[in-house]
């Protein structure tokens, strides 16, 4: 196991460098960050040259990348367009997005798995077909459409929740945005659980458990669920990274000042430190989440052993 | 968001290894079961007919599947209106009449008018073209590039395989919507091609993993070894023996991916970096209408409905094709 983890960590290095460099290169191609800093006015040439020099913009791209990476590892992520340090932006944005992601994951676990278990055990019945159809529809309707429609219905029409989220973004305001963010994954979790349960209800060990005369709830919880949920757990694990990166749309609809919001602002204003900094962290989260999921997989399923 | 992983999780667990083992195990198990109908296709005791191949077996299944028929009908209709939108919408999608801005439906304008007083029905019909073009072109590009690169990696192995796996990891590490925002905000071109190019760039590793896995499985089959022993060259083995037996998982994932690319295009257009006016796109129209949802919900609901129906049709098609090609669920 230890050797496997080390190998995986080593494999992460080129991936990390590759993805961050790719993003760095693209942001660099966005245009002149100095001009963007001045907005509509033309900068004074001497000032512009000075800023350019301070930001190492006259160096070749690979050198800029190296300087940037060196700064990152000393904890300096640079300055955002409004003069705030990117680190402090992260300090305010990440907790919000993490809360949003937690709400979304809870929805996936509670609703997704329950629906999946119910339908998986009633495969082919009308309610199974109904839920299956519903998941297809949920997967097909893009997040920004469900977001606006639910915001309109719950927030404006019926007034059950506030249609937009305050800057502090406490948990109770994030329930609707979390549901919107979770919906598509929730449908996938339902389908995955259903397939897994349906396959395992025909497994030999389950027949044995029934033949032994075990009580029904014990069969379902200890035998059926435990084995069926392995792929679901791994799916939800990898989903953490996707949800955090994919919250841009949800955060925009509900005006949540999280990671997606800051990234969007950074891109609008050609601010390379913001964009590259946030993406770097997101890529790290994604890679580590993937590694943890793989390790978790071995813990949950003893048949899998990493050498 | 569908842009996450078009790879339907029902195909199997997100396999361990994140990198390579992953796609391989997954596709391998698929390919194993895929061979099932070939050996058992003939009904025992039935009239001794020609043994049915996987494809004719799948086709028999599909023809009887109402989900398949409905989705194919919807898709044919979409293709028809994207080729000849003028046949069912006689007005000009760009013609604006500000007096009618946000007005509801009236005679000759069944879906009402949008913010600029353009006919929503006409724009919904014309919007199909952009979506279908992006979906089809991106899928073709992704499948071609992905299956060639992944297939060669699976066939030859070695350093080419190792390098390709690391490169595809790099592209996997970038969240799609985020990458789209960064990559496409540079572009000022208003055609569909930058969007298609971006999707191919970020989408190919997914197909490459699946193609690689199923080529590795197919390569180990006895008939491939026999072909090798008989002196078949690499290209003949790949094209005649391996490709036909490795292509099924790629088709399944490709079909489902088509739907998700359409949704992704709309999402990017909604964020302002996908297609740009004057191209008529559902994503742009939904984005424009989203500010006015309280006053004029019809401006949002019609294009959103059309978009969702389109994505639904392709995902249903992919589902049906998977069920037909994967006999495990029978």
XYZ file of C-alpha atoms in Angstrom:
637
model
C 0.000 0.000 0.000
C 2.767 2.437 0.980
C 4.634 1.886 -2.269
C 1.443 2.333 -4.237
C 0.723 5.661 -2.544
C 4.235 6.888 -3.239
C 3.992 5.864 -6.884
C 0.672 7.640 -7.237
C 2.019 10.763 -5.569
C 4.981 10.755 -7.963
C 2.644 10.346 -10.925
C 0.742 13.398 -9.728
C 3.751 15.648 -10.223
C 3.810 15.695 -14.046
C 0.030 15.937 -14.141
C 0.082 18.848 -11.735
C 2.783 20.648 -13.706
C 1.072 19.928 -17.000
C -2.369 21.192 -15.976
C -1.116 24.300 -14.228
C 1.190 25.172 -17.112
C -1.636 24.710 -19.589
C -3.845 27.089 -17.616
C -0.941 29.497 -17.114
C -0.314 29.526 -20.849
C -3.963 30.149 -21.684
C -4.355 32.961 -19.176
C -1.175 34.475 -20.558
C -2.810 34.409 -23.990
C -5.862 36.238 -22.602
C -4.233 39.542 -23.296
C -2.257 42.262 -21.601
C -2.872 42.157 -17.834
C -1.410 45.656 -17.405
C -3.892 47.174 -19.834
C -6.674 45.314 -18.023
C -5.475 46.779 -14.742
C -6.169 50.260 -16.042
C -9.573 49.449 -17.425
C -10.722 51.925 -20.049
C -7.991 54.515 -19.503
C -4.649 54.350 -21.268
C -1.844 53.727 -18.761
C 1.091 56.070 -18.434
C 3.872 54.306 -20.412
C 6.462 54.662 -17.651
C 4.054 53.296 -15.001
C 3.050 50.481 -17.319
C 6.674 49.577 -17.929
C 7.330 49.627 -14.195
C 4.378 47.313 -13.446
C 5.407 45.081 -16.307
C 8.844 44.815 -14.795
C 7.524 44.169 -11.279
C 5.276 41.384 -12.549
C 8.135 39.798 -14.557
C 6.068 40.207 -17.717
C 9.160 40.812 -19.834
C 10.563 37.384 -19.084
C 9.841 34.392 -21.320
C 6.741 32.411 -20.410
C 8.521 29.396 -18.891
C 10.495 31.695 -16.617
C 7.350 33.473 -15.491
C 5.851 30.074 -14.744
C 8.869 29.055 -12.660
C 8.779 32.318 -10.703
C 5.071 31.856 -10.129
C 5.494 28.284 -8.908
C 8.356 29.317 -6.614
C 6.116 31.989 -5.091
C 3.265 29.536 -4.657
C 5.399 27.144 -2.678
C 6.390 29.966 -0.380
C 2.712 30.736 0.127
C 2.539 33.810 -2.128
C -0.238 33.506 -4.673
C 0.071 37.058 -5.971
C -2.347 39.958 -5.996
C -5.872 40.035 -7.359
C -7.164 42.871 -9.533
C -8.561 44.820 -6.575
C -5.264 44.837 -4.720
C -6.302 42.123 -2.287
C -3.950 39.177 -2.050
C -5.171 36.039 -3.789
C -4.599 34.109 -0.558
C -7.123 36.262 1.278
C -9.590 35.869 -1.605
C -9.154 32.130 -1.254
C -9.659 32.405 2.484
C -13.082 33.951 1.939
C -14.101 31.958 -1.155
C -13.132 28.375 -0.345
C -15.141 28.029 2.901
C -18.266 29.112 1.008
C -17.727 26.648 -1.832
C -16.830 23.879 0.606
C -20.095 24.468 2.482
C -21.974 24.405 -0.819
C -20.246 21.157 -1.782
C -21.075 19.583 1.585
C -24.762 20.412 1.133
C -24.665 18.964 -2.375
C -22.952 15.758 -1.244
C -25.473 15.316 1.568
C -28.286 15.537 -0.965
C -26.556 12.960 -3.139
C -26.127 10.564 -0.250
C -29.533 10.903 1.345
C -31.807 11.217 -1.675
C -29.677 9.503 -4.314
C -28.913 6.371 -2.348
C -32.423 5.972 -0.905
C -34.018 6.289 -4.329
C -31.444 3.922 -5.786
C -32.067 1.275 -3.127
C -35.826 1.550 -3.471
C -35.788 1.273 -7.253
C -33.061 -1.360 -7.364
C -35.126 -3.679 -5.199
C -38.245 -3.085 -7.242
C -36.664 -3.411 -10.624
C -39.154 -3.378 -13.501
C -42.067 -2.165 -11.361
C -43.863 1.046 -12.357
C -42.241 3.141 -9.603
C -38.821 1.949 -10.753
C -39.564 2.969 -14.332
C -40.895 6.304 -13.105
C -37.795 7.127 -11.086
C -35.568 5.982 -13.941
C -37.367 8.302 -16.338
C -37.106 11.112 -13.815
C -33.331 10.648 -13.524
C -33.029 10.779 -17.324
C -34.925 14.059 -17.365
C -32.855 15.501 -14.526
C -29.636 14.560 -16.331
C -30.895 16.175 -19.536
C -31.945 19.544 -18.159
C -28.834 21.708 -17.845
C -27.950 23.038 -14.381
C -28.492 26.656 -15.325
C -32.044 25.929 -16.407
C -32.961 23.972 -13.263
C -31.212 26.676 -11.245
C -33.278 29.526 -12.648
C -36.535 27.604 -12.602
C -36.130 26.437 -8.989
C -34.929 29.876 -7.929
C -37.994 31.384 -9.537
C -40.411 28.858 -8.046
C -39.019 28.551 -4.506
C -37.471 31.975 -4.153
C -39.807 34.313 -6.006
C -43.133 32.636 -6.580
C -43.604 30.795 -3.289
C -41.059 32.704 -1.215
C -39.867 29.641 0.734
C -36.192 30.586 0.533
C -34.328 33.754 -0.281
C -33.562 33.808 -4.017
C -29.978 34.947 -3.551
C -27.367 34.146 -0.954
C -25.776 36.672 1.407
C -21.973 37.079 1.333
C -21.551 35.058 4.546
C -23.437 32.162 2.931
C -24.588 30.231 6.003
C -25.731 26.646 5.571
C -29.458 27.396 5.674
C -29.216 29.709 2.656
C -27.254 27.124 0.705
C -29.920 24.426 0.738
C -31.501 25.317 -2.599
C -28.185 26.084 -4.377
C -26.785 22.840 -2.979
C -29.736 20.918 -4.368
C -29.303 22.563 -7.778
C -25.598 21.764 -7.781
C -26.260 18.181 -6.708
C -29.148 17.353 -9.044
C -27.280 15.838 -11.971
C -24.899 13.859 -9.756
C -27.864 12.844 -7.656
C -29.460 11.292 -10.703
C -26.215 9.456 -11.486
C -25.973 8.220 -7.895
C -29.547 6.939 -8.076
C -28.890 5.059 -11.288
C -25.586 3.684 -10.101
C -27.049 2.472 -6.798
C -30.001 0.957 -8.602
C -27.818 -1.018 -11.016
C -25.525 -2.140 -8.250
C -28.368 -3.237 -5.969
C -30.171 -4.997 -8.806
C -27.028 -6.942 -9.682
C -26.333 -7.916 -6.099
C -29.877 -9.069 -5.332
C -29.134 -11.974 -7.621
C -25.796 -12.769 -5.968
C -25.151 -16.106 -4.323
C -24.273 -14.671 -0.933
C -27.602 -12.941 -0.787
C -29.474 -16.124 -1.566
C -27.471 -17.817 1.180
C -28.389 -15.068 3.620
C -32.070 -15.465 2.752
C -31.811 -19.255 3.039
C -30.258 -18.936 6.483
C -33.450 -17.184 7.503
C -31.879 -13.871 8.459
C -34.314 -11.022 9.107
C -34.987 -8.870 6.077
C -33.560 -5.620 7.423
C -30.338 -7.371 8.349
C -30.004 -8.844 4.874
C -30.544 -5.474 3.280
C -28.240 -3.486 5.521
C -25.412 -5.885 6.255
C -25.288 -7.915 3.082
C -26.900 -6.048 0.231
C -26.092 -2.421 1.017
C -22.566 -3.011 2.170
C -21.569 -4.659 -1.068
C -23.627 -2.506 -3.382
C -22.464 0.829 -2.099
C -18.782 0.383 -2.965
C -19.034 1.865 -6.480
C -21.378 4.557 -5.159
C -18.953 5.663 -2.487
C -16.163 5.925 -5.027
C -18.384 7.887 -7.386
C -19.314 10.373 -4.670
C -15.649 10.693 -3.739
C -14.568 11.692 -7.241
C -17.579 13.940 -7.445
C -16.189 16.230 -4.735
C -13.571 17.559 -7.127
C -16.097 17.960 -9.937
C -18.606 19.753 -7.741
C -16.061 22.270 -6.503
C -14.913 23.057 -10.032
C -18.422 22.944 -11.475
C -19.981 25.337 -8.989
C -19.353 28.304 -11.320
C -22.820 28.128 -12.836
C -24.643 27.569 -9.550
C -22.694 30.323 -7.818
C -23.503 32.713 -10.624
C -27.236 32.014 -10.502
C -27.534 32.450 -6.738
C -24.895 35.156 -6.475
C -22.729 33.138 -4.103
C -19.288 34.618 -3.528
C -17.366 31.365 -3.701
C -14.593 29.916 -5.824
C -16.575 30.011 -9.055
C -17.483 33.652 -8.559
C -13.882 34.718 -7.896
C -12.647 32.711 -10.866
C -15.220 34.276 -13.137
C -14.191 37.742 -11.980
C -10.536 36.856 -12.478
C -11.170 35.726 -16.038
C -13.248 38.813 -16.845
C -10.413 41.032 -15.658
C -7.508 39.074 -17.159
C -6.094 38.598 -13.695
C -3.665 35.715 -14.055
C -2.770 35.262 -10.348
C -6.418 34.789 -9.363
C -7.244 32.360 -12.148
C -4.072 30.296 -11.995
C -4.052 30.276 -8.199
C -7.613 29.019 -7.838
C -7.230 26.507 -10.644
C -4.024 25.210 -9.083
C -5.824 24.532 -5.825
C -8.779 22.945 -7.627
C -6.497 20.664 -9.626
C -4.792 19.620 -6.386
C -8.143 18.924 -4.717
C -9.194 16.887 -7.740
C -5.992 14.826 -7.819
C -6.003 14.164 -4.066
C -9.698 13.276 -4.086
C -8.995 10.748 -6.827
C -6.147 9.217 -4.878
C -8.222 8.993 -1.691
C -11.036 7.345 -3.619
C -8.684 4.712 -4.978
C -7.355 4.000 -1.496
C -10.876 3.919 -0.081
C -11.796 1.438 -2.760
C -9.186 -0.985 -1.469
C -10.415 -0.529 2.103
C -14.037 -1.177 1.170
C -13.391 -4.059 -1.172
C -10.777 -6.445 0.228
C -10.498 -8.177 -3.137
C -8.576 -5.166 -4.409
C -5.003 -4.975 -3.255
C -2.474 -2.444 -4.408
C 1.061 -3.677 -4.491
C -23.656 19.229 -14.753
C -23.563 16.781 -17.605
C -20.222 18.114 -18.653
C -18.770 16.185 -15.788
C -18.290 12.744 -17.096
C -20.405 11.687 -19.954
C -19.221 8.240 -19.072
C -22.279 6.740 -17.554
C -21.384 5.452 -14.101
C -23.629 2.485 -14.645
C -20.956 1.044 -16.845
C -19.015 0.132 -13.784
C -17.354 1.582 -10.761
C -14.977 4.433 -11.185
C -12.159 2.014 -11.337
C -9.104 2.388 -9.155
C -5.957 3.790 -10.600
C -7.485 7.075 -11.695
C -4.925 6.878 -14.413
C -4.742 3.883 -16.438
C -5.870 0.781 -14.766
C -9.118 2.578 -14.510
C -10.446 2.877 -17.999
C -8.975 -0.418 -18.824
C -10.722 -2.515 -16.200
C -13.938 -0.831 -17.022
C -13.835 -1.274 -20.731
C -12.319 -4.697 -20.371
C -15.232 -5.993 -18.384
C -17.525 -4.553 -20.985
C -15.711 -6.194 -23.794
C -15.777 -9.518 -21.997
C -19.492 -9.518 -21.747
C -19.846 -8.179 -25.237
C -18.609 -11.387 -26.661
C -21.343 -13.277 -24.956
C -24.024 -13.032 -27.612
C -21.668 -14.119 -30.336
C -21.275 -17.546 -28.894
C -24.814 -17.845 -27.619
C -26.621 -15.927 -30.302
C -28.092 -18.997 -31.837
C -31.223 -20.040 -30.069
C -30.743 -23.570 -28.826
C -33.197 -25.947 -30.379
C -34.542 -23.215 -32.601
C -34.433 -23.313 -36.378
C -30.803 -23.633 -37.330
C -30.234 -20.179 -38.787
C -27.116 -18.229 -39.347
C -25.452 -17.458 -35.993
C -26.284 -13.871 -35.213
C -23.476 -11.445 -34.633
C -23.374 -8.985 -31.775
C -24.526 -6.271 -34.144
C -27.517 -8.029 -35.643
C -28.484 -9.149 -32.158
C -28.277 -5.595 -30.899
C -30.227 -4.329 -33.890
C -33.016 -6.836 -33.234
C -33.216 -5.580 -29.661
C -33.158 -1.948 -30.630
C -35.952 -2.226 -33.185
C -38.266 -3.462 -30.450
C -37.226 -0.877 -27.890
C -39.711 2.020 -27.707
C -37.090 4.253 -26.041
C -34.826 3.763 -29.050
C -37.592 4.479 -31.553
C -38.735 7.644 -29.776
C -35.226 9.010 -29.417
C -34.365 8.256 -33.044
C -37.528 10.022 -34.210
C -36.684 13.100 -32.131
C -33.109 13.107 -33.417
C -34.193 12.725 -37.049
C -36.561 15.638 -36.598
C -33.762 17.734 -35.053
C -31.400 16.911 -37.899
C -34.113 17.819 -40.381
C -34.825 21.225 -38.844
C -31.158 22.006 -38.465
C -30.630 21.315 -42.169
C -33.789 23.067 -43.384
C -35.125 25.303 -40.592
C -37.055 27.356 -43.144
C -39.517 24.533 -43.764
C -41.268 24.944 -40.423
C -40.267 28.480 -39.458
C -40.853 30.986 -42.184
C -39.679 34.119 -40.356
C -36.221 35.548 -39.888
C -34.690 34.655 -36.488
C -32.781 37.936 -36.403
C -35.641 40.236 -37.277
C -36.496 42.329 -34.232
C -39.589 44.364 -33.497
C -38.969 46.297 -30.291
C -42.628 47.179 -29.913
C -43.260 43.521 -29.223
C -40.400 43.068 -26.705
C -41.259 40.378 -24.137
C -44.796 40.085 -25.506
C -46.613 36.813 -25.000
C -47.889 34.476 -27.702
C -50.193 35.750 -30.416
C -51.423 34.538 -33.795
C -48.467 33.574 -35.978
C -46.092 33.774 -33.013
C -47.014 30.771 -30.860
C -44.107 31.133 -28.392
C -44.233 34.925 -28.045
C -41.363 37.396 -28.400
C -38.008 37.835 -26.673
C -36.260 40.835 -25.153
C -35.517 42.337 -28.559
C -38.906 41.497 -29.972
C -37.667 38.577 -32.032
C -39.965 35.617 -32.584
C -39.128 32.961 -29.973
C -40.550 30.091 -32.048
C -38.331 30.941 -35.026
C -35.292 31.261 -32.798
C -35.997 27.936 -31.114
C -36.193 26.247 -34.523
C -33.042 27.921 -35.840
C -31.190 27.220 -32.574
C -31.216 23.487 -33.296
C -28.571 23.927 -35.974
C -25.852 25.237 -33.649
C -26.535 22.590 -31.016
C -26.647 19.675 -33.416
C -23.559 20.884 -35.297
C -21.541 21.287 -32.113
C -22.717 17.955 -30.708
C -22.082 15.942 -33.870
C -18.761 17.569 -34.802
C -17.365 17.440 -31.269
C -18.364 13.798 -30.894
C -16.879 12.857 -34.275
C -13.651 14.639 -33.403
C -13.424 13.162 -29.932
C -14.218 9.638 -31.113
C -11.786 9.764 -34.048
C -8.916 11.288 -32.106
C -9.578 9.335 -28.934
C -9.996 5.932 -30.517
C -6.979 6.323 -32.797
C -4.676 7.515 -29.995
C -6.108 5.166 -27.376
C -6.291 2.238 -29.746
C -2.664 2.631 -30.825
C -1.598 3.006 -27.191
C -3.436 -0.185 -26.274
C -2.066 -2.053 -29.261
C 1.571 -1.057 -29.075
C 1.928 -0.355 -25.344
C 5.373 0.726 -24.168
C 6.539 4.331 -23.976
C 3.840 5.659 -26.289
C 1.254 4.267 -23.910
C 2.973 5.749 -20.867
C 3.277 9.217 -22.388
C -0.298 9.186 -23.620
C -1.605 8.180 -20.225
C 0.170 11.103 -18.537
C -1.054 13.547 -21.190
C -4.627 12.392 -20.797
C -4.274 12.763 -17.008
C -3.295 16.398 -17.537
C -6.470 17.061 -19.504
C -8.543 15.147 -16.962
C -7.221 17.352 -14.196
C -8.762 20.490 -15.681
C -12.415 21.010 -14.763
C -14.330 21.332 -18.027
C -16.422 24.457 -17.457
C -13.432 26.183 -15.959
C -11.173 25.201 -18.834
C -13.858 26.413 -21.231
C -14.022 29.794 -19.525
C -10.275 30.260 -19.717
C -9.651 28.783 -23.168
C -12.625 30.279 -24.956
C -12.594 33.756 -23.480
C -9.610 34.420 -25.763
C -11.662 33.652 -28.846
C -13.601 36.328 -30.677
C -14.684 34.134 -33.565
C -18.459 33.681 -33.464
C -18.685 30.364 -35.347
C -19.073 26.967 -33.738
C -15.519 25.818 -34.505
C -13.634 27.163 -31.464
C -16.204 25.497 -29.212
C -15.905 22.226 -31.121
C -12.116 22.447 -30.994
C -12.155 23.002 -27.256
C -14.442 20.036 -26.647
C -12.243 17.774 -28.758
C -9.179 19.009 -26.901
C -10.624 18.220 -23.484
C -12.822 15.282 -24.471
C -10.508 12.875 -26.293
C -8.845 11.316 -23.220
C -12.134 9.845 -22.104
C -12.614 7.923 -25.342
C -8.901 7.151 -25.507
C -9.062 5.318 -22.168
C -12.022 3.256 -23.216
C -10.582 2.462 -26.645
C -7.269 1.514 -25.074
C -8.919 -0.824 -22.613
C -11.050 -2.595 -25.161
C -8.158 -2.915 -27.632
C -6.049 -4.536 -24.912
C -8.837 -7.014 -24.233
C -9.392 -7.732 -27.910
C -5.663 -8.140 -28.516
C -5.497 -11.083 -26.143
C -8.141 -13.068 -27.999
C -7.145 -16.340 -29.608
C -8.191 -15.302 -33.092
C -5.905 -12.282 -32.919
C -3.025 -14.470 -31.812
C -3.895 -16.818 -34.662
C -3.874 -13.957 -37.147
C -0.478 -12.922 -35.813
C 0.798 -16.508 -36.185
C -0.437 -16.592 -39.755
C 1.727 -13.567 -40.470
C -0.784 -10.732 -40.492
C 0.767 -7.300 -40.327
C -0.013 -4.723 -37.662
C -2.377 -2.695 -39.788
C -4.339 -5.727 -40.945
C -4.651 -7.023 -37.395
C -5.806 -3.662 -36.096
C -8.309 -2.972 -38.824
C -9.675 -6.437 -39.560
C -9.514 -8.226 -36.241
C -9.217 -5.822 -33.352
C -11.156 -2.716 -34.346
C -14.490 -4.466 -35.113
C -14.374 -6.197 -31.748
C -13.292 -3.205 -29.719
C -15.575 -0.545 -31.100
C -18.782 -1.241 -29.163
C -17.894 0.490 -25.853
C -16.631 3.502 -27.811
C -19.955 3.805 -29.649
C -21.930 3.617 -26.418
C -19.910 6.265 -24.619
C -19.791 8.420 -27.747
C -23.573 8.480 -28.077
C -24.112 9.520 -24.471
C -21.291 12.064 -24.786
C -23.053 13.671 -27.760
C -25.917 14.721 -25.511
C -23.591 16.061 -22.866
C -21.610 18.085 -25.437
C -24.818 19.795 -26.480
C -25.532 20.653 -22.858
C -21.942 21.837 -22.433
C -22.211 24.120 -25.445
C -25.315 25.701 -23.949
C -23.588 26.111 -20.592
C -20.583 27.796 -22.178
C -22.820 30.036 -24.279
C -24.745 30.865 -21.115
C -21.490 31.933 -19.446
C -20.761 34.121 -22.451
C -17.769 32.239 -23.843
C -19.407 29.670 -26.127
C -21.224 30.700 -29.260
C -21.737 34.390 -29.771
C -24.454 36.379 -31.538
C -25.473 36.556 -34.374
C -25.255 32.749 -34.179
C -28.647 31.581 -32.934
C -28.093 29.325 -29.950
C -30.394 28.070 -27.208
C -27.702 28.744 -24.642
C -27.454 32.424 -25.605
C -31.225 32.814 -25.635
C -31.565 31.185 -22.216
C -28.830 33.421 -20.867
C -30.543 36.548 -22.247
C -33.887 35.450 -20.889
C -32.591 34.506 -17.447
C -32.634 38.108 -16.207
C -36.245 38.492 -17.203
C -37.600 35.245 -15.807
C -39.889 37.096 -13.408
C -41.574 39.137 -16.167
C -41.499 36.844 -19.158
C -40.787 33.200 -18.286
C -41.808 32.065 -21.788
C -38.565 33.525 -23.159
C -36.616 31.071 -21.034
C -38.872 28.045 -20.999
C -39.121 27.401 -24.751
C -35.409 27.337 -25.600
C -34.713 25.519 -22.324
C -37.334 22.932 -23.182
C -35.912 22.432 -26.667
C -32.406 22.084 -25.276
C -33.464 19.594 -22.615
C -35.450 17.520 -25.092
C -32.449 17.349 -27.412
C -30.073 16.272 -24.667
C -32.654 13.793 -23.408
C -33.035 12.258 -26.867
C -29.300 11.604 -27.202
C -28.934 10.261 -23.664
C -31.910 7.950 -24.196
C -30.376 6.762 -27.452
C -27.102 6.050 -25.678
C -28.945 4.198 -22.925
C -30.819 2.061 -25.419
C -27.671 1.283 -27.398
C -25.839 0.316 -24.223
C -28.621 -1.980 -23.133
C -28.582 -3.634 -26.537
C -24.816 -4.063 -26.658
C -24.425 -5.114 -23.031
C -26.168 -8.429 -22.506
C -25.275 -8.477 -18.813
C -28.537 -6.724 -18.024
C -30.785 -9.176 -19.853
